[in-house]
PDB file of C-alpha atoms in Angstrom:
ATOM      1  CA  UNK A  19      57.177 157.221 153.265  1.00 48.00           C
ATOM      2  CA  UNK A  20      55.498 156.928 149.888  1.00 55.00           C
ATOM      3  CA  UNK A  21      52.398 154.893 150.321  1.00 79.00           C
ATOM      4  CA  UNK A  22      50.748 156.751 147.477  1.00 89.00           C
ATOM      5  CA  UNK A  23      49.097 154.608 144.818  1.00 90.00           C
ATOM      6  CA  UNK A  24      51.387 153.700 141.943  1.00 93.00           C
ATOM      7  CA  UNK A  25      51.675 156.351 139.262  1.00 92.00           C
ATOM      8  CA  UNK A  26      49.455 154.591 136.773  1.00 93.00           C
ATOM      9  CA  UNK A  27      46.558 154.459 139.197  1.00 94.00           C
ATOM     10  CA  UNK A  28      47.205 157.934 140.509  1.00 95.00           C
ATOM     11  CA  UNK A  29      47.360 159.513 137.074  1.00 96.00           C
ATOM     12  CA  UNK A  30      44.201 157.769 135.940  1.00 95.00           C
ATOM     13  CA  UNK A  31      42.373 158.999 139.015  1.00 95.00           C
ATOM     14  CA  UNK A  32      43.631 162.540 138.461  1.00 95.00           C
ATOM     15  CA  UNK A  33      42.546 162.452 134.826  1.00 94.00           C
ATOM     16  CA  UNK A  34      39.154 161.157 135.992  1.00 93.00           C
ATOM     17  CA  UNK A  35      38.924 164.244 138.216  1.00 93.00           C
ATOM     18  CA  UNK A  36      39.059 162.216 141.401  1.00 95.00           C
ATOM     19  CA  UNK A  37      39.349 164.928 144.009  1.00 95.00           C
ATOM     20  CA  UNK A  38      40.601 162.634 146.745  1.00 95.00           C
ATOM     21  CA  UNK A  39      43.556 161.670 144.546  1.00 96.00           C
ATOM     22  CA  UNK A  40      44.371 165.312 144.010  1.00 97.00           C
ATOM     23  CA  UNK A  41      44.118 166.020 147.738  1.00 96.00           C
ATOM     24  CA  UNK A  42      46.492 163.121 148.336  1.00 96.00           C
ATOM     25  CA  UNK A  43      49.322 164.459 146.175  1.00 96.00           C
ATOM     26  CA  UNK A  44      48.612 168.030 147.163  1.00 97.00           C
ATOM     27  CA  UNK A  45      49.026 167.204 150.848  1.00 96.00           C
ATOM     28  CA  UNK A  46      51.916 164.851 150.320  1.00 95.00           C
ATOM     29  CA  UNK A  47      54.108 166.993 148.121  1.00 96.00           C
ATOM     30  CA  UNK A  48      53.338 170.621 148.887  1.00 97.00           C
ATOM     31  CA  UNK A  49      55.609 170.798 151.951  1.00 95.00           C
ATOM     32  CA  UNK A  50      58.632 169.575 150.041  1.00 95.00           C
ATOM     33  CA  UNK A  51      57.708 171.798 147.124  1.00 97.00           C
ATOM     34  CA  UNK A  52      57.588 174.840 149.368  1.00 96.00           C
ATOM     35  CA  UNK A  53      61.022 174.010 150.724  1.00 94.00           C
ATOM     36  CA  UNK A  54      62.432 173.446 147.273  1.00 95.00           C
ATOM     37  CA  UNK A  55      60.881 176.619 145.909  1.00 94.00           C
ATOM     38  CA  UNK A  56      62.637 178.522 148.690  1.00 92.00           C
ATOM     39  CA  UNK A  57      65.949 177.401 147.179  1.00 90.00           C
ATOM     40  CA  UNK A  58      65.180 179.561 144.167  1.00 91.00           C
ATOM     41  CA  UNK A  59      63.189 182.498 145.471  1.00 91.00           C
ATOM     42  CA  UNK A  60      63.929 184.760 148.371  1.00 86.00           C
ATOM     43  CA  UNK A  61      60.750 184.878 150.417  1.00 90.00           C
ATOM     44  CA  UNK A  62      58.230 182.446 151.850  1.00 91.00           C
ATOM     45  CA  UNK A  63      55.492 184.370 150.089  1.00 94.00           C
ATOM     46  CA  UNK A  64      57.103 183.934 146.668  1.00 94.00           C
ATOM     47  CA  UNK A  65      57.672 180.259 147.391  1.00 94.00           C
ATOM     48  CA  UNK A  66      53.994 179.835 148.222  1.00 96.00           C
ATOM     49  CA  UNK A  67      53.095 181.534 144.940  1.00 96.00           C
ATOM     50  CA  UNK A  68      55.425 179.287 143.007  1.00 97.00           C
ATOM     51  CA  UNK A  69      53.822 176.216 144.544  1.00 97.00           C
ATOM     52  CA  UNK A  70      50.352 177.550 143.831  1.00 97.00           C
ATOM     53  CA  UNK A  71      51.283 178.283 140.236  1.00 97.00           C
ATOM     54  CA  UNK A  72      52.785 174.825 139.879  1.00 98.00           C
ATOM     55  CA  UNK A  73      49.635 173.075 141.042  1.00 98.00           C
ATOM     56  CA  UNK A  74      47.539 175.153 138.661  1.00 97.00           C
ATOM     57  CA  UNK A  75      49.822 174.039 135.829  1.00 97.00           C
ATOM     58  CA  UNK A  76      49.478 170.451 137.014  1.00 97.00           C
ATOM     59  CA  UNK A  77      45.681 170.674 136.994  1.00 97.00           C
ATOM     60  CA  UNK A  78      45.862 172.250 133.566  1.00 95.00           C
ATOM     61  CA  UNK A  79      48.322 169.756 132.133  1.00 95.00           C
ATOM     62  CA  UNK A  80      47.614 166.424 133.799  1.00 95.00           C
ATOM     63  CA  UNK A  81      45.747 165.107 130.765  1.00 93.00           C
ATOM     64  CA  UNK A  82      48.897 165.549 128.729  1.00 93.00           C
ATOM     65  CA  UNK A  83      51.176 163.728 131.197  1.00 94.00           C
ATOM     66  CA  UNK A  84      52.793 160.906 129.253  1.00 91.00           C
ATOM     67  CA  UNK A  85      54.515 159.000 132.013  1.00 91.00           C
ATOM     68  CA  UNK A  86      58.016 159.419 130.672  1.00 91.00           C
ATOM     69  CA  UNK A  87      59.153 160.303 134.171  1.00 93.00           C
ATOM     70  CA  UNK A  88      57.475 159.612 137.477  1.00 94.00           C
ATOM     71  CA  UNK A  89      54.530 161.848 138.275  1.00 96.00           C
ATOM     72  CA  UNK A  90      56.484 163.352 141.157  1.00 96.00           C
ATOM     73  CA  UNK A  91      59.432 164.234 138.944  1.00 96.00           C
ATOM     74  CA  UNK A  92      57.071 165.758 136.412  1.00 97.00           C
ATOM     75  CA  UNK A  93      55.361 167.900 139.043  1.00 98.00           C
ATOM     76  CA  UNK A  94      58.666 168.950 140.560  1.00 97.00           C
ATOM     77  CA  UNK A  95      60.041 169.855 137.149  1.00 96.00           C
ATOM     78  CA  UNK A  96      57.157 172.249 136.646  1.00 97.00           C
ATOM     79  CA  UNK A  97      58.016 173.626 140.066  1.00 97.00           C
ATOM     80  CA  UNK A  98      61.721 174.134 139.357  1.00 95.00           C
ATOM     81  CA  UNK A  99      60.969 175.747 135.998  1.00 95.00           C
ATOM     82  CA  UNK A 100      58.437 178.069 137.562  1.00 95.00           C
ATOM     83  CA  UNK A 101      60.712 178.902 140.478  1.00 94.00           C
ATOM     84  CA  UNK A 102      63.734 179.468 138.262  1.00 90.00           C
ATOM     85  CA  UNK A 103      61.870 181.876 136.041  1.00 89.00           C
ATOM     86  CA  UNK A 104      60.841 183.835 139.049  1.00 86.00           C
ATOM     87  CA  UNK A 105      64.112 183.384 140.906  1.00 74.00           C
ATOM     88  CA  UNK A 106      66.213 184.875 138.157  1.00 67.00           C
ATOM     89  CA  UNK A 107      64.087 187.973 138.424  1.00 58.00           C
ATOM     90  CA  UNK A 108      64.541 188.137 142.146  1.00 55.00           C
ATOM     91  CA  UNK A 109      68.205 187.655 142.665  1.00 51.00           C
ATOM     92  CA  UNK A 110      71.301 187.359 140.596  1.00 47.00           C
ATOM     93  CA  UNK A 111      72.898 183.989 140.227  1.00 47.00           C
ATOM     94  CA  UNK A 112      75.698 183.613 142.707  1.00 48.00           C
ATOM     95  CA  UNK A 113      78.833 182.329 141.003  1.00 49.00           C
ATOM     96  CA  UNK A 114      79.527 178.943 142.460  1.00 52.00           C
ATOM     97  CA  UNK A 115      82.876 177.531 143.446  1.00 54.00           C
ATOM     98  CA  UNK A 116      81.619 174.027 143.617  1.00 54.00           C
ATOM     99  CA  UNK A 117      84.618 172.149 142.350  1.00 62.00           C
ATOM    100  CA  UNK A 118      88.055 171.511 143.633  1.00 71.00           C
ATOM    101  CA  UNK A 119      88.017 173.405 146.903  1.00 86.00           C
ATOM    102  CA  UNK A 120      88.449 171.352 150.057  1.00 92.00           C
ATOM    103  CA  UNK A 121      85.275 171.097 152.130  1.00 93.00           C
ATOM    104  CA  UNK A 122      87.123 171.092 155.447  1.00 94.00           C
ATOM    105  CA  UNK A 123      89.426 173.955 156.434  1.00 93.00           C
ATOM    106  CA  UNK A 124      92.948 172.791 155.395  1.00 92.00           C
ATOM    107  CA  UNK A 125      94.314 174.222 158.634  1.00 94.00           C
ATOM    108  CA  UNK A 126      92.552 171.452 160.503  1.00 95.00           C
ATOM    109  CA  UNK A 127      95.133 169.078 159.051  1.00 96.00           C
ATOM    110  CA  UNK A 128      98.873 168.846 159.629  1.00 95.00           C
ATOM    111  CA  UNK A 129     101.023 170.021 156.759  1.00 93.00           C
ATOM    112  CA  UNK A 130     104.200 168.585 155.289  1.00 90.00           C
ATOM    113  CA  UNK A 131     107.009 168.379 157.807  1.00 90.00           C
ATOM    114  CA  UNK A 132     104.603 167.861 160.710  1.00 90.00           C
ATOM    115  CA  UNK A 133     104.507 164.450 162.403  1.00 89.00           C
ATOM    116  CA  UNK A 134     101.429 163.238 160.494  1.00 91.00           C
ATOM    117  CA  UNK A 135     100.947 165.246 157.299  1.00 92.00           C
ATOM    118  CA  UNK A 136      97.362 165.265 156.091  1.00 94.00           C
ATOM    119  CA  UNK A 137      95.979 164.105 159.433  1.00 95.00           C
ATOM    120  CA  UNK A 138      93.856 165.967 161.946  1.00 96.00           C
ATOM    121  CA  UNK A 139      95.545 168.338 164.357  1.00 95.00           C
ATOM    122  CA  UNK A 140      92.511 168.050 166.559  1.00 93.00           C
ATOM    123  CA  UNK A 141      89.796 165.582 165.647  1.00 93.00           C
ATOM    124  CA  UNK A 142      86.311 167.066 165.287  1.00 94.00           C
ATOM    125  CA  UNK A 143      84.813 167.707 168.717  1.00 92.00           C
ATOM    126  CA  UNK A 144      82.088 165.405 170.003  1.00 90.00           C
ATOM    127  CA  UNK A 145      78.493 166.562 169.530  1.00 89.00           C
ATOM    128  CA  UNK A 146      75.573 165.843 171.751  1.00 83.00           C
ATOM    129  CA  UNK A 147      73.043 163.504 170.117  1.00 74.00           C
ATOM    130  CA  UNK A 148      69.643 165.158 169.963  1.00 71.00           C
ATOM    131  CA  UNK A 149      67.356 163.418 172.391  1.00 73.00           C
ATOM    132  CA  UNK A 150      65.096 160.998 170.599  1.00 72.00           C
ATOM    133  CA  UNK A 151      66.154 162.633 167.323  1.00 68.00           C
ATOM    134  CA  UNK A 152      64.199 165.761 168.205  1.00 76.00           C
ATOM    135  CA  UNK A 153      65.955 168.974 167.258  1.00 83.00           C
ATOM    136  CA  UNK A 154      65.860 172.014 169.461  1.00 89.00           C
ATOM    137  CA  UNK A 155      64.331 175.146 167.958  1.00 91.00           C
ATOM    138  CA  UNK A 156      67.784 176.651 167.942  1.00 92.00           C
ATOM    139  CA  UNK A 157      69.236 173.826 165.870  1.00 93.00           C
ATOM    140  CA  UNK A 158      66.287 173.952 163.493  1.00 94.00           C
ATOM    141  CA  UNK A 159      66.813 177.654 162.999  1.00 95.00           C
ATOM    142  CA  UNK A 160      70.494 177.098 162.430  1.00 96.00           C
ATOM    143  CA  UNK A 161      69.847 174.435 159.803  1.00 96.00           C
ATOM    144  CA  UNK A 162      67.338 176.593 157.959  1.00 94.00           C
ATOM    145  CA  UNK A 163      69.798 179.501 158.003  1.00 95.00           C
ATOM    146  CA  UNK A 164      72.621 177.249 156.814  1.00 96.00           C
ATOM    147  CA  UNK A 165      70.527 176.035 153.876  1.00 95.00           C
ATOM    148  CA  UNK A 166      69.817 179.646 152.959  1.00 92.00           C
ATOM    149  CA  UNK A 167      73.501 180.395 152.730  1.00 93.00           C
ATOM    150  CA  UNK A 168      74.217 177.597 150.270  1.00 93.00           C
ATOM    151  CA  UNK A 169      74.583 178.226 146.555  1.00 91.00           C
ATOM    152  CA  UNK A 170      71.352 177.398 144.764  1.00 90.00           C
ATOM    153  CA  UNK A 171      72.347 174.081 143.219  1.00 91.00           C
ATOM    154  CA  UNK A 172      73.839 172.700 146.421  1.00 94.00           C
ATOM    155  CA  UNK A 173      70.808 173.763 148.320  1.00 95.00           C
ATOM    156  CA  UNK A 174      68.402 172.133 145.910  1.00 96.00           C
ATOM    157  CA  UNK A 175      70.309 168.861 146.019  1.00 97.00           C
ATOM    158  CA  UNK A 176      70.639 168.655 149.807  1.00 97.00           C
ATOM    159  CA  UNK A 177      67.003 169.647 150.275  1.00 96.00           C
ATOM    160  CA  UNK A 178      65.823 166.873 147.980  1.00 97.00           C
ATOM    161  CA  UNK A 179      68.231 164.212 149.188  1.00 98.00           C
ATOM    162  CA  UNK A 180      68.438 164.791 152.922  1.00 97.00           C
ATOM    163  CA  UNK A 181      65.360 166.789 153.836  1.00 96.00           C
ATOM    164  CA  UNK A 182      62.940 165.090 151.411  1.00 95.00           C
ATOM    165  CA  UNK A 183      64.642 161.722 151.200  1.00 95.00           C
ATOM    166  CA  UNK A 184      64.702 161.453 147.423  1.00 97.00           C
ATOM    167  CA  UNK A 185      66.939 158.815 145.824  1.00 97.00           C
ATOM    168  CA  UNK A 186      69.989 160.085 143.948  1.00 97.00           C
ATOM    169  CA  UNK A 187      68.822 158.979 140.501  1.00 96.00           C
ATOM    170  CA  UNK A 188      65.555 160.878 140.751  1.00 96.00           C
ATOM    171  CA  UNK A 189      67.427 164.046 141.746  1.00 97.00           C
ATOM    172  CA  UNK A 190      69.754 163.610 138.757  1.00 97.00           C
ATOM    173  CA  UNK A 191      66.772 163.174 136.474  1.00 96.00           C
ATOM    174  CA  UNK A 192      64.937 166.193 137.821  1.00 96.00           C
ATOM    175  CA  UNK A 193      67.928 168.505 137.648  1.00 95.00           C
ATOM    176  CA  UNK A 194      69.426 166.906 134.559  1.00 94.00           C
ATOM    177  CA  UNK A 195      72.835 166.461 136.157  1.00 95.00           C
ATOM    178  CA  UNK A 196      75.237 163.508 136.266  1.00 95.00           C
ATOM    179  CA  UNK A 197      75.546 161.205 139.246  1.00 96.00           C
ATOM    180  CA  UNK A 198      79.067 162.492 139.896  1.00 95.00           C
ATOM    181  CA  UNK A 199      77.901 166.087 139.828  1.00 94.00           C
ATOM    182  CA  UNK A 200      75.010 165.322 142.128  1.00 96.00           C
ATOM    183  CA  UNK A 201      77.427 163.753 144.587  1.00 96.00           C
ATOM    184  CA  UNK A 202      79.786 166.725 144.543  1.00 95.00           C
ATOM    185  CA  UNK A 203      76.910 169.118 145.203  1.00 95.00           C
ATOM    186  CA  UNK A 204      75.554 166.964 148.011  1.00 97.00           C
ATOM    187  CA  UNK A 205      79.008 166.528 149.513  1.00 97.00           C
ATOM    188  CA  UNK A 206      79.789 170.219 149.563  1.00 96.00           C
ATOM    189  CA  UNK A 207      76.397 171.054 150.960  1.00 97.00           C
ATOM    190  CA  UNK A 208      76.621 168.470 153.746  1.00 98.00           C
ATOM    191  CA  UNK A 209      80.139 169.541 154.667  1.00 97.00           C
ATOM    192  CA  UNK A 210      78.966 173.136 154.887  1.00 97.00           C
ATOM    193  CA  UNK A 211      75.988 172.340 157.099  1.00 98.00           C
ATOM    194  CA  UNK A 212      78.081 169.984 159.251  1.00 97.00           C
ATOM    195  CA  UNK A 213      80.599 172.773 159.830  1.00 96.00           C
ATOM    196  CA  UNK A 214      77.792 175.084 160.941  1.00 96.00           C
ATOM    197  CA  UNK A 215      76.605 172.490 163.433  1.00 95.00           C
ATOM    198  CA  UNK A 216      80.147 171.996 164.675  1.00 95.00           C
ATOM    199  CA  UNK A 217      80.587 175.712 165.266  1.00 94.00           C
ATOM    200  CA  UNK A 218      77.292 175.811 167.084  1.00 94.00           C
ATOM    201  CA  UNK A 219      78.001 172.842 169.343  1.00 92.00           C
ATOM    202  CA  UNK A 220      81.545 174.040 170.067  1.00 88.00           C
ATOM    203  CA  UNK A 221      80.362 177.491 171.050  1.00 84.00           C
ATOM    204  CA  UNK A 222      77.624 176.034 173.169  1.00 71.00           C
ATOM    205  CA  UNK A 223      80.177 174.020 175.096  1.00 65.00           C
ATOM    206  CA  UNK A 224      82.516 176.922 175.792  1.00 64.00           C
ATOM    207  CA  UNK A 225      79.790 179.439 176.634  1.00 60.00           C
TER     208      UNK A 225
ATOM    209  CA  UNK B   4      97.047 151.155 147.719  1.00 45.00           C
ATOM    210  CA  UNK B   5      98.486 154.111 149.579  1.00 62.00           C
ATOM    211  CA  UNK B   6      97.216 154.886 152.998  1.00 84.00           C
ATOM    212  CA  UNK B   7      94.498 157.462 153.071  1.00 93.00           C
ATOM    213  CA  UNK B   8      95.086 160.758 154.806  1.00 96.00           C
ATOM    214  CA  UNK B   9      92.340 162.347 156.880  1.00 97.00           C
ATOM    215  CA  UNK B  10      92.120 165.316 154.549  1.00 95.00           C
ATOM    216  CA  UNK B  11      91.415 162.894 151.672  1.00 96.00           C
ATOM    217  CA  UNK B  12      89.035 160.840 153.772  1.00 97.00           C
ATOM    218  CA  UNK B  13      86.764 163.789 154.485  1.00 97.00           C
ATOM    219  CA  UNK B  14      86.373 164.423 150.755  1.00 97.00           C
ATOM    220  CA  UNK B  15      85.261 160.846 150.120  1.00 97.00           C
ATOM    221  CA  UNK B  16      82.590 160.630 152.773  1.00 98.00           C
ATOM    222  CA  UNK B  17      79.622 161.244 150.491  1.00 97.00           C
ATOM    223  CA  UNK B  18      80.971 158.973 147.774  1.00 97.00           C
ATOM    224  CA  UNK B  19      81.350 156.290 150.445  1.00 98.00           C
ATOM    225  CA  UNK B  20      77.820 156.779 151.742  1.00 97.00           C
ATOM    226  CA  UNK B  21      76.517 156.698 148.156  1.00 96.00           C
ATOM    227  CA  UNK B  22      78.462 153.499 147.486  1.00 96.00           C
ATOM    228  CA  UNK B  23      80.253 155.222 144.648  1.00 96.00           C
ATOM    229  CA  UNK B  24      83.857 154.382 145.601  1.00 97.00           C
ATOM    230  CA  UNK B  25      85.755 151.730 143.667  1.00 97.00           C
ATOM    231  CA  UNK B  26      86.367 148.537 145.673  1.00 97.00           C
ATOM    232  CA  UNK B  27      90.001 149.564 146.266  1.00 96.00           C
ATOM    233  CA  UNK B  28      88.994 153.053 147.382  1.00 96.00           C
ATOM    234  CA  UNK B  29      86.325 151.653 149.627  1.00 97.00           C
ATOM    235  CA  UNK B  30      88.801 149.272 151.210  1.00 97.00           C
ATOM    236  CA  UNK B  31      91.239 152.109 151.904  1.00 97.00           C
ATOM    237  CA  UNK B  32      88.392 154.190 153.282  1.00 97.00           C
ATOM    238  CA  UNK B  33      87.209 151.457 155.638  1.00 97.00           C
ATOM    239  CA  UNK B  34      90.785 150.657 156.714  1.00 97.00           C
ATOM    240  CA  UNK B  35      91.308 154.281 157.612  1.00 97.00           C
ATOM    241  CA  UNK B  36      88.007 154.390 159.434  1.00 96.00           C
ATOM    242  CA  UNK B  37      88.959 151.541 161.760  1.00 96.00           C
ATOM    243  CA  UNK B  38      92.161 153.307 162.762  1.00 94.00           C
ATOM    244  CA  UNK B  39      91.157 156.939 163.020  1.00 96.00           C
ATOM    245  CA  UNK B  40      88.758 158.134 165.684  1.00 95.00           C
ATOM    246  CA  UNK B  41      88.679 161.650 164.256  1.00 96.00           C
ATOM    247  CA  UNK B  42      87.529 160.457 160.847  1.00 97.00           C
ATOM    248  CA  UNK B  43      85.069 158.024 162.357  1.00 97.00           C
ATOM    249  CA  UNK B  44      83.568 160.952 164.185  1.00 97.00           C
ATOM    250  CA  UNK B  45      83.581 163.086 161.049  1.00 97.00           C
ATOM    251  CA  UNK B  46      81.703 160.431 159.092  1.00 98.00           C
ATOM    252  CA  UNK B  47      79.258 160.052 161.917  1.00 96.00           C
ATOM    253  CA  UNK B  48      78.653 163.778 162.026  1.00 96.00           C
ATOM    254  CA  UNK B  49      77.924 163.888 158.311  1.00 97.00           C
ATOM    255  CA  UNK B  50      75.342 161.166 158.875  1.00 96.00           C
ATOM    256  CA  UNK B  51      74.005 163.096 161.846  1.00 94.00           C
ATOM    257  CA  UNK B  52      73.756 166.224 159.684  1.00 95.00           C
ATOM    258  CA  UNK B  53      71.703 164.380 157.087  1.00 96.00           C
ATOM    259  CA  UNK B  54      69.458 162.977 159.828  1.00 93.00           C
ATOM    260  CA  UNK B  55      68.973 166.423 161.321  1.00 93.00           C
ATOM    261  CA  UNK B  56      67.875 167.777 157.942  1.00 95.00           C
ATOM    262  CA  UNK B  57      65.506 164.863 157.589  1.00 93.00           C
ATOM    263  CA  UNK B  58      63.974 165.821 160.926  1.00 90.00           C
ATOM    264  CA  UNK B  59      63.260 169.386 159.843  1.00 92.00           C
ATOM    265  CA  UNK B  60      59.527 169.986 159.779  1.00 88.00           C
ATOM    266  CA  UNK B  61      57.980 170.967 156.462  1.00 88.00           C
ATOM    267  CA  UNK B  62      55.668 173.868 155.946  1.00 86.00           C
ATOM    268  CA  UNK B  63      52.192 173.278 154.683  1.00 91.00           C
ATOM    269  CA  UNK B  64      50.081 175.144 152.170  1.00 94.00           C
ATOM    270  CA  UNK B  65      47.888 177.750 153.727  1.00 95.00           C
ATOM    271  CA  UNK B  66      44.342 176.434 154.177  1.00 95.00           C
ATOM    272  CA  UNK B  67      43.150 179.130 151.758  1.00 95.00           C
ATOM    273  CA  UNK B  68      45.392 178.032 148.905  1.00 95.00           C
ATOM    274  CA  UNK B  69      44.648 174.397 149.596  1.00 96.00           C
ATOM    275  CA  UNK B  70      40.916 175.037 149.349  1.00 96.00           C
ATOM    276  CA  UNK B  71      41.346 177.217 146.267  1.00 96.00           C
ATOM    277  CA  UNK B  72      43.375 174.526 144.503  1.00 97.00           C
ATOM    278  CA  UNK B  73      40.888 171.805 145.366  1.00 96.00           C
ATOM    279  CA  UNK B  74      38.099 174.007 143.991  1.00 96.00           C
ATOM    280  CA  UNK B  75      40.015 174.655 140.801  1.00 96.00           C
ATOM    281  CA  UNK B  76      40.599 170.938 140.401  1.00 96.00           C
ATOM    282  CA  UNK B  77      36.943 170.153 140.980  1.00 93.00           C
ATOM    283  CA  UNK B  78      35.691 172.826 138.586  1.00 90.00           C
ATOM    284  CA  UNK B  79      37.969 171.939 135.733  1.00 84.00           C
ATOM    285  CA  UNK B  80      35.974 170.546 132.798  1.00 73.00           C
ATOM    286  CA  UNK B  81      36.956 167.010 131.882  1.00 65.00           C
TER     287      UNK B  81
END
């Protein structure tokens, strides 16, 4: 998906005030940035402001970019810093219970003394495959709502990994978290969203 | 290696997809997968969930902000 010029070329063009290069990154990254900003702030309008503010900082600071990370990581770090500053004003941090808890309801599994302890009572119900990979509006809405319900860190990770397609190591670098931590956050987030889809598809079948 | 239970399997799905299991863990995971339709379906649904998120459309900047940013970029002294 990234057929942008390599960083070196891109950065040189940006420093040379090449407007087409700026338009390229602006159009390529703003959508993902808006989505990520929404993980920190509570309205679309604030997210748009965060993205705007980020790009202004990028224009202001591009000459000082040293290439210690990728350009994308650098831009996104400005975004997360900007969004976090604003986010902490907008809502209180939700305490997260990210570790230790099972991600699937324990009651789905047989307990000790049952014929197969630790195994499914009822396997997960079958889902319909979306036709040609196209989601219905209802499913889209459900996914967006599910993301909103996630704790901030889980939401940021799943947005970057699954919605934006970032590799794990770049997410770790951006958020300054370990690979193991990144995995736990992604796992919990995916399990949560999967469960929402399951509820939706199950209800749809019985209604 | 002990046999994996379904409730353990579901907690290893992401580690499996990220290729972060040890060889022994991965073997136990795959062995379980071949024998358990429920877990095979669970794994598949996690993949399907990730694909669905990938298919979510992204918003775009409003044309006004896009134009404003391009103007700011253009007007910045070098």
